[in-house]
XYZ file of C-alpha atoms in Angstrom:
407
model
C 14.429 14.859 105.894
C 12.702 11.427 104.919
C 15.484 10.725 102.360
C 18.292 11.793 104.649
C 16.879 8.639 106.977
C 17.419 6.316 104.015
C 21.093 7.261 102.949
C 23.952 8.576 103.663
C 25.252 12.401 103.440
C 27.352 11.647 100.447
C 24.412 9.942 98.954
C 22.430 12.015 99.275
C 23.864 14.625 97.600
C 23.886 12.510 94.325
C 20.142 13.524 92.121
C 20.461 9.949 90.876
C 20.130 8.639 94.221
C 17.788 11.193 95.618
C 15.331 10.443 92.711
C 15.664 6.643 93.362
C 14.418 7.162 97.040
C 11.531 9.392 95.992
C 10.322 6.664 93.767
C 9.874 4.435 96.715
C 7.673 6.703 98.345
C 3.633 6.857 97.720
C 2.561 8.925 94.266
C 1.134 11.925 96.409
C 4.634 12.331 98.267
C 6.262 12.045 95.057
C 4.302 15.213 93.411
C 5.106 17.191 97.215
C 8.786 16.530 96.956
C 9.202 16.868 93.237
C 7.694 20.385 93.611
C 10.388 20.863 96.582
C 13.791 20.511 94.355
C 14.704 21.700 91.184
C 17.471 19.453 90.814
C 15.555 16.665 90.889
C 12.579 18.181 88.623
C 14.965 17.719 85.894
C 14.700 13.994 86.152
C 10.811 13.143 86.919
C 10.257 10.037 88.202
C 9.760 6.767 85.952
C 6.754 5.353 87.351
C 3.835 6.250 90.135
C 0.469 7.905 89.463
C 1.794 11.171 88.719
C 4.175 12.711 86.426
C 5.491 16.592 86.404
C 6.414 18.443 82.994
C 8.847 21.241 83.757
C 8.906 22.557 80.751
C 5.878 24.547 81.364
C 5.724 26.171 84.844
C 4.258 29.833 85.598
C 4.952 30.500 88.922
C 3.593 27.693 91.474
C 1.598 25.956 88.361
C 2.900 21.994 87.610
C 1.137 20.174 84.998
C 0.154 16.692 86.554
C -0.525 13.255 84.760
C -3.025 11.150 86.297
C -3.089 7.419 85.508
C -5.936 5.308 86.350
C -7.666 1.918 84.682
C -10.484 4.126 83.247
C -7.940 7.133 82.585
C -4.610 5.690 81.456
C -2.923 8.995 80.931
C -4.832 12.083 81.356
C -2.992 15.703 81.677
C -4.257 18.250 84.528
C -3.435 21.243 82.857
C -3.817 24.542 84.388
C -5.323 27.341 82.691
C -2.705 30.107 82.335
C -3.653 33.279 80.274
C -2.025 34.426 77.396
C -0.857 37.794 77.949
C -1.661 39.189 74.432
C -5.314 38.631 75.364
C -5.419 40.455 78.341
C -5.798 44.411 79.084
C -8.053 47.196 78.795
C -9.364 47.775 75.168
C -11.942 49.718 73.190
C -13.799 48.758 70.218
C -16.947 51.328 68.419
C -19.179 49.506 70.924
C -16.791 50.700 74.100
C -14.772 48.945 77.030
C -14.202 45.644 76.621
C -11.250 43.008 77.697
C -10.134 40.792 80.373
C -8.049 41.781 83.210
C -6.261 39.576 85.478
C -6.923 41.113 88.765
C -4.669 38.392 90.893
C -3.146 35.326 89.588
C -5.608 33.249 88.277
C -8.783 35.289 88.623
C -9.691 36.616 84.849
C -12.941 39.516 85.254
C -14.225 40.393 82.333
C -13.835 44.394 81.275
C -17.504 46.346 80.216
C -20.738 44.216 78.828
C -21.322 45.484 75.345
C -19.438 43.107 73.315
C -17.619 39.614 73.434
C -13.972 39.126 74.294
C -11.975 36.307 74.749
C -9.163 34.830 76.375
C -6.853 31.856 75.583
C -4.582 29.778 77.170
C -1.094 29.929 76.519
C -0.712 26.782 75.846
C -2.138 24.635 73.355
C -2.640 20.523 72.574
C -2.048 18.626 69.537
C -2.313 14.841 70.904
C -3.370 13.136 74.303
C -5.983 13.666 76.660
C -5.687 16.928 78.729
C -8.004 18.342 81.755
C -8.800 21.683 83.117
C -10.951 23.331 85.094
C -12.618 27.181 85.649
C -14.168 28.241 89.027
C -17.522 30.135 88.652
C -16.684 33.761 90.926
C -18.988 35.899 89.257
C -20.538 38.485 91.736
C -23.504 36.693 93.133
C -26.511 39.833 93.075
C -29.198 37.347 93.817
C -31.138 38.415 90.994
C -32.832 36.387 88.295
C -31.132 37.656 85.401
C -28.473 35.509 84.498
C -24.876 35.720 82.974
C -23.411 33.806 80.113
C -20.313 32.845 79.158
C -18.384 30.025 76.767
C -15.490 27.667 77.934
C -14.191 25.584 75.047
C -11.074 25.147 72.602
C -9.790 27.479 69.141
C -7.957 26.054 66.656
C -4.793 28.228 65.846
C -2.082 28.352 63.241
C -0.026 31.204 62.030
C -2.238 31.994 58.706
C -5.702 32.697 60.336
C -6.316 35.489 62.046
C -7.483 35.636 66.229
C -10.266 38.045 67.031
C -10.130 38.924 70.728
C -13.229 40.553 70.853
C -15.154 37.864 69.447
C -16.885 34.626 71.280
C -14.997 31.513 70.942
C -17.370 29.976 68.007
C -17.010 33.177 65.603
C -13.146 32.320 65.900
C -14.138 29.044 64.523
C -14.108 27.118 67.932
C -15.708 24.382 69.781
C -17.283 25.252 73.109
C -20.608 24.871 75.344
C -22.619 27.857 76.736
C -22.999 27.831 80.698
C -25.272 30.394 82.556
C -24.959 32.014 86.067
C -27.395 32.294 88.271
C -27.823 32.759 91.871
C -30.491 30.110 92.343
C -28.495 27.740 90.757
C -27.843 25.473 94.269
C -29.874 22.451 92.790
C -29.921 22.814 89.326
C -27.876 20.491 87.230
C -25.967 20.313 83.851
C -25.019 24.390 82.173
C -26.530 26.485 85.351
C -23.777 26.925 87.463
C -23.509 28.961 90.708
C -20.656 30.737 92.443
C -17.579 28.288 93.770
C -18.702 25.598 91.009
C -16.060 24.103 88.936
C -16.480 23.705 85.244
C -14.386 20.990 83.968
C -13.326 20.498 80.157
C -11.455 17.283 79.375
C -10.383 17.456 75.586
C -9.641 14.042 74.070
C -7.072 13.733 71.516
C -6.457 9.987 71.070
C -8.875 9.422 68.038
C -8.964 10.496 64.519
C -11.320 13.512 65.685
C -10.747 15.183 69.141
C -13.882 15.644 71.351
C -14.795 17.836 74.547
C -15.942 16.527 77.601
C -18.324 18.948 79.797
C -18.033 18.902 83.900
C -19.836 20.510 86.667
C -18.363 19.778 90.087
C -16.550 16.867 88.403
C -20.034 15.473 87.063
C -21.586 15.500 83.604
C -22.857 18.490 82.208
C -23.785 18.137 78.985
C -23.087 16.202 76.267
C -19.639 15.610 74.275
C -18.573 17.758 71.650
C -17.005 15.512 68.968
C -16.134 15.536 65.344
C -13.573 18.283 66.331
C -10.610 17.878 63.579
C -7.200 17.868 64.817
C -5.108 19.957 61.781
C -4.041 22.522 63.964
C -3.256 23.006 67.792
C -6.422 23.377 69.863
C -5.897 26.073 72.696
C -8.444 26.640 75.878
C -10.206 29.140 75.581
C -13.102 31.656 77.519
C -15.304 34.133 75.997
C -18.138 36.027 77.732
C -20.238 39.490 77.193
C -20.484 40.350 80.849
C -23.552 42.254 82.358
C -23.978 45.740 83.710
C -22.793 46.167 87.403
C -21.806 42.599 88.149
C -18.215 41.600 88.483
C -18.388 38.809 86.139
C -14.601 36.807 86.918
C -13.536 32.961 86.740
C -10.704 31.555 88.120
C -8.516 29.595 86.951
C -7.573 27.260 89.778
C -3.898 25.116 89.923
C -4.712 22.310 91.512
C -7.684 19.830 90.431
C -7.907 16.304 89.789
C -9.161 14.587 86.793
C -12.943 13.289 87.109
C -14.523 9.782 86.413
C -14.857 8.966 82.325
C -16.493 5.446 83.716
C -19.139 7.917 85.490
C -19.591 10.113 82.209
C -19.940 8.040 79.669
C -22.792 6.171 81.995
C -24.028 9.747 82.648
C -24.423 10.689 78.755
C -25.686 7.552 77.941
C -28.741 8.009 80.279
C -29.115 10.890 79.164
C -29.270 9.997 75.268
C -31.976 7.555 76.239
C -34.014 9.897 78.380
C -34.244 12.101 75.220
C -35.161 9.190 73.065
C -37.940 8.375 75.902
C -39.195 11.867 75.816
C -39.252 12.251 72.383
C -41.461 9.177 72.082
C -43.771 10.454 74.470
C -44.262 13.922 73.233
C -44.497 12.635 69.412
C -48.341 13.591 69.767
C -48.567 16.074 71.358
C -49.932 19.135 70.311
C -48.422 22.628 71.556
C -48.283 26.664 70.094
C -44.491 25.873 70.262
C -44.837 23.465 67.796
C -46.835 24.743 65.499
C -44.557 28.113 66.032
C -41.967 25.950 64.579
C -43.545 24.087 61.737
C -45.419 27.078 60.714
C -42.005 29.063 60.585
C -40.474 26.881 57.450
C -40.852 29.446 54.780
C -37.815 29.185 53.230
C -35.481 26.213 51.012
C -34.702 22.966 52.303
C -31.172 21.655 53.274
C -30.627 18.029 53.314
C -28.245 16.606 55.607
C -27.494 13.061 57.328
C -25.520 11.980 59.524
C -22.289 11.832 57.586
C -22.286 15.539 57.362
C -19.274 17.217 59.044
C -19.104 20.526 57.258
C -20.900 23.551 58.942
C -24.054 24.237 57.713
C -25.692 28.028 56.859
C -29.485 28.623 56.556
C -31.145 31.686 56.281
C -33.913 32.224 58.796
C -37.409 29.965 57.635
C -35.269 27.576 55.700
C -35.310 23.752 57.486
C -32.786 21.032 57.556
C -34.255 17.804 56.757
C -31.991 14.943 58.209
C -32.617 11.848 56.104
C -31.241 8.104 57.207
C -31.187 5.272 54.734
C -30.785 1.783 56.164
C -30.514 -1.753 54.760
C -32.592 -4.412 56.337
C -30.367 -6.324 58.025
C -27.033 -4.251 57.996
C -27.940 -3.358 61.723
C -28.376 0.133 61.438
C -30.621 1.967 63.141
C -33.869 4.464 61.709
C -34.395 5.679 64.934
C -31.886 9.054 66.384
C -31.968 11.200 69.167
C -30.511 15.035 68.433
C -29.506 17.823 70.623
C -29.360 21.583 69.518
C -27.125 24.045 72.125
C -29.818 27.022 71.240
C -32.944 26.035 70.051
C -33.801 29.698 69.602
C -32.114 29.331 66.439
C -32.794 25.720 65.514
C -35.368 23.465 66.103
C -37.206 20.503 65.492
C -40.123 20.205 63.839
C -42.239 17.803 66.355
C -44.733 17.033 63.303
C -42.610 16.016 61.339
C -41.285 12.354 60.775
C -41.464 10.190 57.494
C -40.294 6.914 56.783
C -40.907 5.071 53.863
C -39.828 1.682 51.740
C -36.974 2.212 48.840
C -37.340 -0.284 46.257
C -35.058 1.658 43.602
C -31.910 1.427 45.759
C -29.421 -0.962 44.282
C -25.991 -2.183 44.534
C -23.101 -1.592 42.615
C -23.773 -4.966 40.410
C -27.283 -3.414 39.265
C -29.401 -5.864 42.247
C -31.580 -4.843 44.607
C -29.291 -5.759 47.915
C -32.478 -6.002 50.351
C -34.881 -3.809 51.594
C -34.125 -0.404 51.904
C -35.744 1.554 54.547
C -35.674 5.712 54.948
C -36.587 7.679 57.664
C -36.423 11.628 57.882
C -36.621 14.448 60.815
C -37.025 18.119 59.847
C -35.540 21.320 62.038
C -36.346 24.605 61.371
C -34.077 27.843 61.413
C -36.313 29.812 63.874
C -33.951 32.477 64.541
C -30.418 33.778 63.599
C -27.232 33.164 65.041
C -24.557 30.262 65.775
C -25.587 26.812 67.851
C -24.508 23.153 67.712
C -26.344 20.195 66.254
C -25.789 16.641 67.554
C -27.119 13.607 66.278
C -26.958 9.748 67.341
C -28.984 6.162 66.667
C -31.046 5.818 70.220
C -29.313 2.140 70.321
C -25.833 3.422 70.029
C -23.357 3.431 73.066
C -20.652 5.804 71.863
C -21.906 8.814 71.924
C -23.180 11.339 69.508
C -22.501 10.190 66.252
C -21.841 13.584 64.749
C -21.608 17.434 66.049
C -22.280 20.092 63.070
C -21.829 23.960 63.678
C -25.277 25.484 62.402
C -25.254 29.227 60.968
C -28.624 31.095 60.561
C -28.504 34.273 59.004
C -31.071 36.732 58.349
């Protein structure tokens, strides 16, 4: 009707003229009008805050690109489950799988093993954002339900096991816990109705995955993700007996503030460094348990390590950094481990030394070289993620390494 008031009936019949008329309206009304006209969707608006991509649609789902000063081109991509991951399956452990009970509502079947569901669309470039909404049945018990959200790389020559976790499929993700008591608990503990958001940034040399709950910072960025294969959004969980474990994939949402996320992550890293300094002299039973658990071999790594590290229970990781005086390097590091029941930092081991034996290519010493070492002990079996960053850094985590501990 608005277009009709702006042009004659003859001109309204022209898609080109109608598209030009729509471009003169507000960005929000552009999106509303775009979804109502199949003819206009083929051309797409050439400017404004939003752009549709009609090549990928399912029902009423629409891809929207959000442009702001801090996020020049973030694509809001609704999660649409790949039908091949859905359905009722039986493994040697019993019933398993995911059921899409209604459009966008993914319900776990069984509770004896992991099941995973992937999105129909993978990403190789750009910056994409999607959300899940916690729809777990709230039974008011104190027992929590865990689920992982993230991305999984796919290619024709690598098998995919939908009866396993995201990490088992060489993916990257974060573990969240649903609790009926989560109303005032920030971070990775969520309650019914909370929105879990993931932003996959593939604009750099490596990909990174940022985590949000209700639009706010919800944990350190997972970075160092290889871009050699398409990355597909994924969800995995074991479930829980007698509880309906479900998440909803909404079709309408906006990307959160990247500026606020970056500021919150820096504050989080600073608090880790402060707590590490304050607790460095505290002796506790937990600290002694970690220190005494080192009964195996030692593997050395540094901030340059990117490959997966495999340990046996009782082994240790010696994290060593070397800094030439005057180079601007940092000897104080912060660390984050997803599951400290698998790998834990020895609170009583921090080693510093002056190394006079390091020389440059010409055989002459290039300056005083300082070394610092931290120790981490494999205290339990499983898979977790290890992150590090210099306490003076301002670019988030310097590395993300997958750690697997076997018996």
